[in-house]
């Protein structure tokens, strides 16, 4: 699908946009199936090690991880896109429905930004007191705060999508409209990257509820936060970013790659094993800050 002129204007005015019905079940189900398989594989290893008494094999995707995590938190260790590097996830990074939307805002020469995450927000009542509050209530921040300063001129846009309905009950985001026009606001590290309290804009936030199959788009300067999951399911989501090919990614020690090009289609990366090798052979510069704080 493509964005309408009205939607583009709304994004450019508000600094965020919620786009309904971007993805079909055929788009999302391979990712969900792959995550389910990864959870199962991790659970079976921990079960064999005696760390996980019950596999909860018959529980659905929305609940199984929660029940396993309650028995053994180790199941979530390194569980992220660049941690398990799945085939279905790689294919989804270049999903045509997604890139058609991205192209409306960034043009046809597109690269997948290396800052990308899977989020499994557990129900608050299931999280023990020793769990950092940051994981339940992600504080107010701008996504540009976790990019290096050399990407200031780059237009890096966030595309956030839930794999279950993201509502006020399941723990959707809140965003501050219009504030992106102020540019970067000072942040500090406080259990997570957060806007300095005295610099927090006095703006009424908007609840960014987003149903499965829909998409939240955010400017890198749009302040947003996550709210608690008060439901009895896991709020799964995927957090992706894209930028114009050739622009600084904000994380140049990590691999970006071309996902669409009308001018040089031969540069598009279609080989998942190359993508995996790029991450596995990564040698980070330990002396270089990846954040602004």
PDB file of C-alpha atoms in Angstrom:
ATOM      1  CA  UNK A   1       0.000   0.000   0.000  1.00  0.00           C
ATOM      2  CA  UNK A   2       0.990   3.628  -0.354  1.00  0.00           C
ATOM      3  CA  UNK A   3       0.386   6.600   1.886  1.00  0.00           C
ATOM      4  CA  UNK A   4      -2.106   9.213   0.810  1.00  0.00           C
ATOM      5  CA  UNK A   5      -1.119  12.868   0.530  1.00  0.00           C
ATOM      6  CA  UNK A   6      -3.211  13.512   3.644  1.00  0.00           C
ATOM      7  CA  UNK A   7      -1.310  10.871   5.594  1.00  0.00           C
ATOM      8  CA  UNK A   8       2.055  12.246   4.502  1.00  0.00           C
ATOM      9  CA  UNK A   9       1.032  15.757   5.526  1.00  0.00           C
ATOM     10  CA  UNK A  10      -0.181  14.427   8.882  1.00  0.00           C
ATOM     11  CA  UNK A  11       3.159  12.710   9.497  1.00  0.00           C
ATOM     12  CA  UNK A  12       5.087  15.825   8.496  1.00  0.00           C
ATOM     13  CA  UNK A  13       2.921  17.960  10.784  1.00  0.00           C
ATOM     14  CA  UNK A  14       2.544  15.721  13.843  1.00  0.00           C
ATOM     15  CA  UNK A  15       5.830  13.810  13.742  1.00  0.00           C
ATOM     16  CA  UNK A  16       4.057  10.470  13.866  1.00  0.00           C
ATOM     17  CA  UNK A  17       1.427   8.537  11.943  1.00  0.00           C
ATOM     18  CA  UNK A  18      -0.633   5.424  12.657  1.00  0.00           C
ATOM     19  CA  UNK A  19      -1.364   3.553   9.431  1.00  0.00           C
ATOM     20  CA  UNK A  20      -4.065   0.855   9.597  1.00  0.00           C
ATOM     21  CA  UNK A  21      -4.113  -2.418   7.670  1.00  0.00           C
ATOM     22  CA  UNK A  22      -0.606  -2.330   6.208  1.00  0.00           C
ATOM     23  CA  UNK A  23       0.115  -6.035   6.684  1.00  0.00           C
ATOM     24  CA  UNK A  24      -1.832  -9.179   5.907  1.00  0.00           C
ATOM     25  CA  UNK A  25      -1.733 -12.360   7.951  1.00  0.00           C
ATOM     26  CA  UNK A  26       0.475 -13.782   5.180  1.00  0.00           C
ATOM     27  CA  UNK A  27       2.977 -10.997   5.922  1.00  0.00           C
ATOM     28  CA  UNK A  28       3.082 -11.506   9.687  1.00  0.00           C
ATOM     29  CA  UNK A  29       2.482 -15.213  10.254  1.00  0.00           C
ATOM     30  CA  UNK A  30       5.932 -16.392   9.058  1.00  0.00           C
ATOM     31  CA  UNK A  31       7.547 -14.050  11.596  1.00  0.00           C
ATOM     32  CA  UNK A  32       5.238 -15.229  14.370  1.00  0.00           C
ATOM     33  CA  UNK A  33       5.879 -18.871  13.458  1.00  0.00           C
ATOM     34  CA  UNK A  34       9.624 -18.274  13.475  1.00  0.00           C
ATOM     35  CA  UNK A  35       9.521 -16.565  16.872  1.00  0.00           C
ATOM     36  CA  UNK A  36       7.405 -19.429  18.201  1.00  0.00           C
ATOM     37  CA  UNK A  37       9.961 -21.926  16.920  1.00  0.00           C
ATOM     38  CA  UNK A  38      12.812 -19.972  18.485  1.00  0.00           C
ATOM     39  CA  UNK A  39      10.995 -19.878  21.826  1.00  0.00           C
ATOM     40  CA  UNK A  40      10.376 -23.623  21.603  1.00  0.00           C
ATOM     41  CA  UNK A  41      14.017 -24.369  20.812  1.00  0.00           C
ATOM     42  CA  UNK A  42      15.226 -22.258  23.726  1.00  0.00           C
ATOM     43  CA  UNK A  43      12.676 -23.847  26.049  1.00  0.00           C
ATOM     44  CA  UNK A  44      13.748 -27.368  25.118  1.00  0.00           C
ATOM     45  CA  UNK A  45      17.410 -26.584  25.811  1.00  0.00           C
ATOM     46  CA  UNK A  46      16.579 -25.112  29.218  1.00  0.00           C
ATOM     47  CA  UNK A  47      14.248 -28.033  29.963  1.00  0.00           C
ATOM     48  CA  UNK A  48      17.037 -30.495  29.170  1.00  0.00           C
ATOM     49  CA  UNK A  49      19.301 -28.549  31.546  1.00  0.00           C
ATOM     50  CA  UNK A  50      16.732 -28.860  34.323  1.00  0.00           C
ATOM     51  CA  UNK A  51      16.073 -25.101  34.412  1.00  0.00           C
ATOM     52  CA  UNK A  52      12.542 -25.223  32.998  1.00  0.00           C
ATOM     53  CA  UNK A  53      10.064 -27.654  34.587  1.00  0.00           C
ATOM     54  CA  UNK A  54       7.137 -27.150  32.188  1.00  0.00           C
ATOM     55  CA  UNK A  55       7.365 -26.536  28.426  1.00  0.00           C
ATOM     56  CA  UNK A  56       3.773 -25.260  28.109  1.00  0.00           C
ATOM     57  CA  UNK A  57       3.706 -26.743  24.615  1.00  0.00           C
ATOM     58  CA  UNK A  58      -0.018 -26.191  24.114  1.00  0.00           C
ATOM     59  CA  UNK A  59      -0.070 -22.498  25.042  1.00  0.00           C
ATOM     60  CA  UNK A  60      -0.556 -19.961  22.212  1.00  0.00           C
ATOM     61  CA  UNK A  61       2.057 -17.490  20.997  1.00  0.00           C
ATOM     62  CA  UNK A  62       0.497 -14.672  23.023  1.00  0.00           C
ATOM     63  CA  UNK A  63       0.975 -16.525  26.333  1.00  0.00           C
ATOM     64  CA  UNK A  64       3.694 -19.172  26.099  1.00  0.00           C
ATOM     65  CA  UNK A  65       6.717 -16.892  26.454  1.00  0.00           C
ATOM     66  CA  UNK A  66       5.167 -15.287  29.547  1.00  0.00           C
ATOM     67  CA  UNK A  67       4.736 -18.663  31.265  1.00  0.00           C
ATOM     68  CA  UNK A  68       8.209 -19.853  30.311  1.00  0.00           C
ATOM     69  CA  UNK A  69       9.813 -16.584  31.413  1.00  0.00           C
ATOM     70  CA  UNK A  70       8.117 -16.893  34.808  1.00  0.00           C
ATOM     71  CA  UNK A  71       9.978 -20.176  35.314  1.00  0.00           C
ATOM     72  CA  UNK A  72      13.333 -19.131  33.861  1.00  0.00           C
ATOM     73  CA  UNK A  73      14.300 -15.620  32.775  1.00  0.00           C
ATOM     74  CA  UNK A  74      17.238 -17.042  30.882  1.00  0.00           C
ATOM     75  CA  UNK A  75      14.895 -17.838  28.003  1.00  0.00           C
ATOM     76  CA  UNK A  76      14.984 -14.178  26.973  1.00  0.00           C
ATOM     77  CA  UNK A  77      18.767 -13.805  26.960  1.00  0.00           C
ATOM     78  CA  UNK A  78      19.922 -12.360  23.621  1.00  0.00           C
ATOM     79  CA  UNK A  79      16.447 -12.739  22.157  1.00  0.00           C
ATOM     80  CA  UNK A  80      16.497 -10.040  19.498  1.00  0.00           C
ATOM     81  CA  UNK A  81      16.654  -9.725  15.728  1.00  0.00           C
ATOM     82  CA  UNK A  82      20.444  -9.668  15.642  1.00  0.00           C
ATOM     83  CA  UNK A  83      20.553 -12.427  18.244  1.00  0.00           C
ATOM     84  CA  UNK A  84      18.716 -15.193  16.448  1.00  0.00           C
ATOM     85  CA  UNK A  85      18.946 -13.882  12.837  1.00  0.00           C
ATOM     86  CA  UNK A  86      15.969 -15.740  11.437  1.00  0.00           C
ATOM     87  CA  UNK A  87      15.136 -16.270   7.781  1.00  0.00           C
ATOM     88  CA  UNK A  88      11.534 -15.071   8.068  1.00  0.00           C
ATOM     89  CA  UNK A  89      12.638 -11.926   9.873  1.00  0.00           C
ATOM     90  CA  UNK A  90      15.213 -11.177   7.175  1.00  0.00           C
ATOM     91  CA  UNK A  91      12.524 -11.530   4.500  1.00  0.00           C
ATOM     92  CA  UNK A  92      10.191  -9.300   6.482  1.00  0.00           C
ATOM     93  CA  UNK A  93      12.783  -6.499   6.617  1.00  0.00           C
ATOM     94  CA  UNK A  94      12.210  -6.176   2.857  1.00  0.00           C
ATOM     95  CA  UNK A  95       8.457  -6.791   2.956  1.00  0.00           C
ATOM     96  CA  UNK A  96       6.887  -5.086  -0.069  1.00  0.00           C
ATOM     97  CA  UNK A  97       3.905  -3.667   1.847  1.00  0.00           C
ATOM     98  CA  UNK A  98       6.259  -2.158   4.402  1.00  0.00           C
ATOM     99  CA  UNK A  99       8.732  -0.753   1.869  1.00  0.00           C
ATOM    100  CA  UNK A 100       5.943   0.795  -0.186  1.00  0.00           C
ATOM    101  CA  UNK A 101       5.085   2.881   2.889  1.00  0.00           C
ATOM    102  CA  UNK A 102       8.743   3.639   3.642  1.00  0.00           C
ATOM    103  CA  UNK A 103       9.287   4.781   0.055  1.00  0.00           C
ATOM    104  CA  UNK A 104       6.526   7.363   0.375  1.00  0.00           C
ATOM    105  CA  UNK A 105       8.610   9.139   3.017  1.00  0.00           C
ATOM    106  CA  UNK A 106      12.220   8.377   2.076  1.00  0.00           C
ATOM    107  CA  UNK A 107      12.238   7.782  -1.669  1.00  0.00           C
ATOM    108  CA  UNK A 108      13.203   4.704  -3.617  1.00  0.00           C
ATOM    109  CA  UNK A 109      16.848   4.273  -2.492  1.00  0.00           C
ATOM    110  CA  UNK A 110      16.324   2.562   0.858  1.00  0.00           C
ATOM    111  CA  UNK A 111      18.563   0.898   3.412  1.00  0.00           C
ATOM    112  CA  UNK A 112      17.548  -1.127   6.436  1.00  0.00           C
ATOM    113  CA  UNK A 113      18.983   0.545   9.515  1.00  0.00           C
ATOM    114  CA  UNK A 114      20.828  -1.759  11.946  1.00  0.00           C
ATOM    115  CA  UNK A 115      18.887  -0.463  14.970  1.00  0.00           C
ATOM    116  CA  UNK A 116      16.067  -3.018  15.039  1.00  0.00           C
ATOM    117  CA  UNK A 117      14.407  -4.979  17.827  1.00  0.00           C
ATOM    118  CA  UNK A 118      11.836  -7.540  18.843  1.00  0.00           C
ATOM    119  CA  UNK A 119       9.925  -6.439  21.948  1.00  0.00           C
ATOM    120  CA  UNK A 120       8.151  -8.902  24.235  1.00  0.00           C
ATOM    121  CA  UNK A 121       6.411  -6.747  26.848  1.00  0.00           C
ATOM    122  CA  UNK A 122       5.283  -9.030  29.644  1.00  0.00           C
ATOM    123  CA  UNK A 123       2.158  -8.385  31.704  1.00  0.00           C
ATOM    124  CA  UNK A 124       3.085  -6.151  34.633  1.00  0.00           C
ATOM    125  CA  UNK A 125       1.549  -8.541  37.144  1.00  0.00           C
ATOM    126  CA  UNK A 126       3.856 -11.293  35.892  1.00  0.00           C
ATOM    127  CA  UNK A 127       7.050  -9.275  36.279  1.00  0.00           C
ATOM    128  CA  UNK A 128       8.915  -9.690  39.548  1.00  0.00           C
ATOM    129  CA  UNK A 129      10.105  -6.760  41.633  1.00  0.00           C
ATOM    130  CA  UNK A 130      13.707  -7.397  40.577  1.00  0.00           C
ATOM    131  CA  UNK A 131      12.872  -6.768  36.911  1.00  0.00           C
ATOM    132  CA  UNK A 132      14.064  -3.275  35.860  1.00  0.00           C
ATOM    133  CA  UNK A 133      11.120  -0.900  35.553  1.00  0.00           C
ATOM    134  CA  UNK A 134      12.552   0.248  32.204  1.00  0.00           C
ATOM    135  CA  UNK A 135      11.330  -2.946  30.547  1.00  0.00           C
ATOM    136  CA  UNK A 136       7.752  -2.308  31.594  1.00  0.00           C
ATOM    137  CA  UNK A 137       7.546   1.459  31.345  1.00  0.00           C
ATOM    138  CA  UNK A 138      10.040   2.630  28.736  1.00  0.00           C
ATOM    139  CA  UNK A 139      10.615   6.292  29.673  1.00  0.00           C
ATOM    140  CA  UNK A 140      10.188   9.341  27.468  1.00  0.00           C
ATOM    141  CA  UNK A 141      12.900   9.398  24.831  1.00  0.00           C
ATOM    142  CA  UNK A 142      13.654  10.269  21.214  1.00  0.00           C
ATOM    143  CA  UNK A 143      14.998   7.523  18.977  1.00  0.00           C
ATOM    144  CA  UNK A 144      17.796   9.794  17.801  1.00  0.00           C
ATOM    145  CA  UNK A 145      19.255   9.579  21.315  1.00  0.00           C
ATOM    146  CA  UNK A 146      20.516   6.055  20.609  1.00  0.00           C
ATOM    147  CA  UNK A 147      22.270   7.089  17.401  1.00  0.00           C
ATOM    148  CA  UNK A 148      25.723   8.569  17.020  1.00  0.00           C
ATOM    149  CA  UNK A 149      25.938  12.363  16.522  1.00  0.00           C
ATOM    150  CA  UNK A 150      27.338  11.953  12.997  1.00  0.00           C
ATOM    151  CA  UNK A 151      23.842  10.975  11.834  1.00  0.00           C
ATOM    152  CA  UNK A 152      22.250  14.291  12.793  1.00  0.00           C
ATOM    153  CA  UNK A 153      21.623  15.144   9.140  1.00  0.00           C
ATOM    154  CA  UNK A 154      20.238  11.684   8.307  1.00  0.00           C
ATOM    155  CA  UNK A 155      16.522  11.133   8.080  1.00  0.00           C
ATOM    156  CA  UNK A 156      16.142   7.908  10.034  1.00  0.00           C
ATOM    157  CA  UNK A 157      12.490   6.950  10.453  1.00  0.00           C
ATOM    158  CA  UNK A 158      11.082   4.434  12.930  1.00  0.00           C
ATOM    159  CA  UNK A 159       8.479   1.893  11.797  1.00  0.00           C
ATOM    160  CA  UNK A 160       6.919   0.090  14.770  1.00  0.00           C
ATOM    161  CA  UNK A 161       4.443  -2.748  14.357  1.00  0.00           C
ATOM    162  CA  UNK A 162       2.690  -4.996  16.850  1.00  0.00           C
ATOM    163  CA  UNK A 163       2.274  -8.746  16.420  1.00  0.00           C
ATOM    164  CA  UNK A 164      -0.746  -8.613  18.751  1.00  0.00           C
ATOM    165  CA  UNK A 165      -3.095  -5.670  19.248  1.00  0.00           C
ATOM    166  CA  UNK A 166      -1.228  -2.853  21.028  1.00  0.00           C
ATOM    167  CA  UNK A 167      -3.812  -1.068  23.167  1.00  0.00           C
ATOM    168  CA  UNK A 168      -3.894   0.877  26.402  1.00  0.00           C
ATOM    169  CA  UNK A 169      -4.440  -2.450  28.160  1.00  0.00           C
ATOM    170  CA  UNK A 170      -1.651  -4.414  26.465  1.00  0.00           C
ATOM    171  CA  UNK A 171       0.877  -1.573  26.723  1.00  0.00           C
ATOM    172  CA  UNK A 172       0.976   0.556  23.596  1.00  0.00           C
ATOM    173  CA  UNK A 173       3.074   3.692  23.194  1.00  0.00           C
ATOM    174  CA  UNK A 174       2.323   7.308  23.980  1.00  0.00           C
ATOM    175  CA  UNK A 175       3.754  10.011  21.705  1.00  0.00           C
ATOM    176  CA  UNK A 176       4.134  13.784  21.889  1.00  0.00           C
ATOM    177  CA  UNK A 177       2.833  15.390  18.685  1.00  0.00           C
ATOM    178  CA  UNK A 178       4.586  18.373  17.058  1.00  0.00           C
ATOM    179  CA  UNK A 179       7.582  18.246  19.455  1.00  0.00           C
ATOM    180  CA  UNK A 180       9.893  16.808  16.776  1.00  0.00           C
ATOM    181  CA  UNK A 181      10.228  20.365  15.438  1.00  0.00           C
ATOM    182  CA  UNK A 182      12.386  21.209  18.477  1.00  0.00           C
ATOM    183  CA  UNK A 183      15.083  18.773  17.364  1.00  0.00           C
ATOM    184  CA  UNK A 184      17.226  16.822  19.783  1.00  0.00           C
ATOM    185  CA  UNK A 185      16.466  17.208  23.485  1.00  0.00           C
ATOM    186  CA  UNK A 186      19.134  16.338  26.056  1.00  0.00           C
ATOM    187  CA  UNK A 187      18.958  12.787  27.391  1.00  0.00           C
ATOM    188  CA  UNK A 188      20.616  10.917  30.221  1.00  0.00           C
ATOM    189  CA  UNK A 189      21.177   7.268  31.060  1.00  0.00           C
ATOM    190  CA  UNK A 190      18.883   6.231  33.900  1.00  0.00           C
ATOM    191  CA  UNK A 191      18.176   2.514  33.649  1.00  0.00           C
ATOM    192  CA  UNK A 192      17.623   3.330  29.977  1.00  0.00           C
ATOM    193  CA  UNK A 193      18.011   6.361  27.758  1.00  0.00           C
ATOM    194  CA  UNK A 194      15.550   9.049  28.808  1.00  0.00           C
ATOM    195  CA  UNK A 195      14.936  12.761  28.286  1.00  0.00           C
ATOM    196  CA  UNK A 196      16.382  14.900  31.088  1.00  0.00           C
ATOM    197  CA  UNK A 197      13.305  15.567  33.299  1.00  0.00           C
ATOM    198  CA  UNK A 198      13.666  19.342  33.374  1.00  0.00           C
ATOM    199  CA  UNK A 199      13.823  19.340  29.551  1.00  0.00           C
ATOM    200  CA  UNK A 200      10.693  17.235  29.074  1.00  0.00           C
ATOM    201  CA  UNK A 201       8.228  19.207  26.913  1.00  0.00           C
ATOM    202  CA  UNK A 202       4.958  20.129  28.587  1.00  0.00           C
ATOM    203  CA  UNK A 203       2.795  18.618  25.888  1.00  0.00           C
ATOM    204  CA  UNK A 204      -0.247  16.393  26.336  1.00  0.00           C
ATOM    205  CA  UNK A 205       0.676  12.948  24.986  1.00  0.00           C
ATOM    206  CA  UNK A 206      -1.391  10.958  22.514  1.00  0.00           C
ATOM    207  CA  UNK A 207      -2.168   7.286  23.049  1.00  0.00           C
ATOM    208  CA  UNK A 208      -0.790   5.457  19.997  1.00  0.00           C
ATOM    209  CA  UNK A 209      -3.020   2.394  19.981  1.00  0.00           C
ATOM    210  CA  UNK A 210      -2.222   0.191  17.015  1.00  0.00           C
ATOM    211  CA  UNK A 211      -3.927  -3.042  15.997  1.00  0.00           C
ATOM    212  CA  UNK A 212      -2.119  -6.080  14.625  1.00  0.00           C
ATOM    213  CA  UNK A 213      -1.435  -5.495  10.930  1.00  0.00           C
ATOM    214  CA  UNK A 214      -1.081  -1.742  11.398  1.00  0.00           C
ATOM    215  CA  UNK A 215       1.988   0.459  11.736  1.00  0.00           C
ATOM    216  CA  UNK A 216       3.212   3.382  13.854  1.00  0.00           C
ATOM    217  CA  UNK A 217       5.651   5.683  12.037  1.00  0.00           C
ATOM    218  CA  UNK A 218       7.743   8.152  14.047  1.00  0.00           C
ATOM    219  CA  UNK A 219      10.179  10.939  13.324  1.00  0.00           C
ATOM    220  CA  UNK A 220      13.490  10.360  15.093  1.00  0.00           C
ATOM    221  CA  UNK A 221      12.872  13.492  17.205  1.00  0.00           C
ATOM    222  CA  UNK A 222       9.351  12.517  18.336  1.00  0.00           C
ATOM    223  CA  UNK A 223       9.311  11.867  22.105  1.00  0.00           C
ATOM    224  CA  UNK A 224       7.522   8.658  23.018  1.00  0.00           C
ATOM    225  CA  UNK A 225       7.301   6.148  25.815  1.00  0.00           C
ATOM    226  CA  UNK A 226       5.855   2.718  26.527  1.00  0.00           C
ATOM    227  CA  UNK A 227       3.133   2.143  29.095  1.00  0.00           C
ATOM    228  CA  UNK A 228       2.515  -0.923  31.263  1.00  0.00           C
ATOM    229  CA  UNK A 229       0.978  -4.081  29.929  1.00  0.00           C
ATOM    230  CA  UNK A 230      -2.083  -4.627  32.142  1.00  0.00           C
ATOM    231  CA  UNK A 231      -3.381  -7.592  30.146  1.00  0.00           C
ATOM    232  CA  UNK A 232      -2.741 -11.323  30.543  1.00  0.00           C
ATOM    233  CA  UNK A 233      -0.834 -11.739  27.262  1.00  0.00           C
ATOM    234  CA  UNK A 234       2.583 -10.725  25.948  1.00  0.00           C
ATOM    235  CA  UNK A 235       2.571  -7.581  23.833  1.00  0.00           C
ATOM    236  CA  UNK A 236       4.876  -8.591  20.993  1.00  0.00           C
ATOM    237  CA  UNK A 237       6.144  -5.923  18.608  1.00  0.00           C
ATOM    238  CA  UNK A 238       8.838  -5.321  16.002  1.00  0.00           C
ATOM    239  CA  UNK A 239      10.754  -2.042  15.971  1.00  0.00           C
ATOM    240  CA  UNK A 240      12.483  -1.203  12.676  1.00  0.00           C
ATOM    241  CA  UNK A 241      14.211   1.812  11.162  1.00  0.00           C
ATOM    242  CA  UNK A 242      15.066   2.779   7.580  1.00  0.00           C
ATOM    243  CA  UNK A 243      17.192   5.526   6.066  1.00  0.00           C
ATOM    244  CA  UNK A 244      18.225   6.737   2.631  1.00  0.00           C
ATOM    245  CA  UNK A 245      21.031   4.671   1.146  1.00  0.00           C
ATOM    246  CA  UNK A 246      24.326   6.494   1.532  1.00  0.00           C
ATOM    247  CA  UNK A 247      23.251   8.491   4.587  1.00  0.00           C
ATOM    248  CA  UNK A 248      24.832   7.894   7.989  1.00  0.00           C
ATOM    249  CA  UNK A 249      22.945   5.165   9.845  1.00  0.00           C
ATOM    250  CA  UNK A 250      23.667   6.422  13.348  1.00  0.00           C
ATOM    251  CA  UNK A 251      25.279   3.079  14.135  1.00  0.00           C
ATOM    252  CA  UNK A 252      28.028   2.686  11.567  1.00  0.00           C
ATOM    253  CA  UNK A 253      29.740  -0.114  13.489  1.00  0.00           C
ATOM    254  CA  UNK A 254      26.678  -2.263  12.747  1.00  0.00           C
ATOM    255  CA  UNK A 255      25.611  -3.471   9.295  1.00  0.00           C
ATOM    256  CA  UNK A 256      23.072  -1.584   7.201  1.00  0.00           C
ATOM    257  CA  UNK A 257      22.054  -3.041   3.858  1.00  0.00           C
ATOM    258  CA  UNK A 258      20.124  -1.982   0.763  1.00  0.00           C
ATOM    259  CA  UNK A 259      16.520  -3.258   0.719  1.00  0.00           C
ATOM    260  CA  UNK A 260      15.170  -1.339  -2.302  1.00  0.00           C
ATOM    261  CA  UNK A 261      16.725   0.549  -5.192  1.00  0.00           C
ATOM    262  CA  UNK A 262      15.131   1.721  -8.413  1.00  0.00           C
ATOM    263  CA  UNK A 263      18.470   3.073  -9.665  1.00  0.00           C
ATOM    264  CA  UNK A 264      20.704   0.117  -8.771  1.00  0.00           C
ATOM    265  CA  UNK A 265      18.507  -2.913  -8.117  1.00  0.00           C
ATOM    266  CA  UNK A 266      21.544  -5.190  -8.207  1.00  0.00           C
ATOM    267  CA  UNK A 267      22.695  -3.687  -4.893  1.00  0.00           C
ATOM    268  CA  UNK A 268      19.673  -5.004  -2.975  1.00  0.00           C
ATOM    269  CA  UNK A 269      20.721  -7.682  -0.499  1.00  0.00           C
ATOM    270  CA  UNK A 270      18.624 -10.818  -0.990  1.00  0.00           C
ATOM    271  CA  UNK A 271      20.929 -13.426   0.531  1.00  0.00           C
ATOM    272  CA  UNK A 272      20.089 -14.050   4.181  1.00  0.00           C
ATOM    273  CA  UNK A 273      23.355 -15.883   4.837  1.00  0.00           C
ATOM    274  CA  UNK A 274      25.310 -12.763   3.863  1.00  0.00           C
ATOM    275  CA  UNK A 275      23.178 -10.796   6.329  1.00  0.00           C
ATOM    276  CA  UNK A 276      23.910 -13.304   9.084  1.00  0.00           C
ATOM    277  CA  UNK A 277      27.614 -13.236   8.315  1.00  0.00           C
ATOM    278  CA  UNK A 278      27.631  -9.429   8.498  1.00  0.00           C
ATOM    279  CA  UNK A 279      26.343  -9.616  12.074  1.00  0.00           C
ATOM    280  CA  UNK A 280      28.358 -12.631  13.181  1.00  0.00           C
ATOM    281  CA  UNK A 281      31.645 -11.216  11.927  1.00  0.00           C
ATOM    282  CA  UNK A 282      30.946  -7.872  13.517  1.00  0.00           C
ATOM    283  CA  UNK A 283      33.867  -6.381  15.358  1.00  0.00           C
ATOM    284  CA  UNK A 284      32.687  -3.407  17.371  1.00  0.00           C
ATOM    285  CA  UNK A 285      34.921  -0.484  18.164  1.00  0.00           C
ATOM    286  CA  UNK A 286      34.726  -0.680  21.947  1.00  0.00           C
ATOM    287  CA  UNK A 287      35.962   2.864  22.388  1.00  0.00           C
ATOM    288  CA  UNK A 288      33.222   4.403  20.256  1.00  0.00           C
ATOM    289  CA  UNK A 289      29.956   5.564  21.811  1.00  0.00           C
ATOM    290  CA  UNK A 290      26.855   4.236  20.076  1.00  0.00           C
ATOM    291  CA  UNK A 291      24.533   6.671  21.893  1.00  0.00           C
ATOM    292  CA  UNK A 292      24.489  10.408  22.517  1.00  0.00           C
ATOM    293  CA  UNK A 293      24.555   9.825  26.288  1.00  0.00           C
TER     294      UNK A 293
END
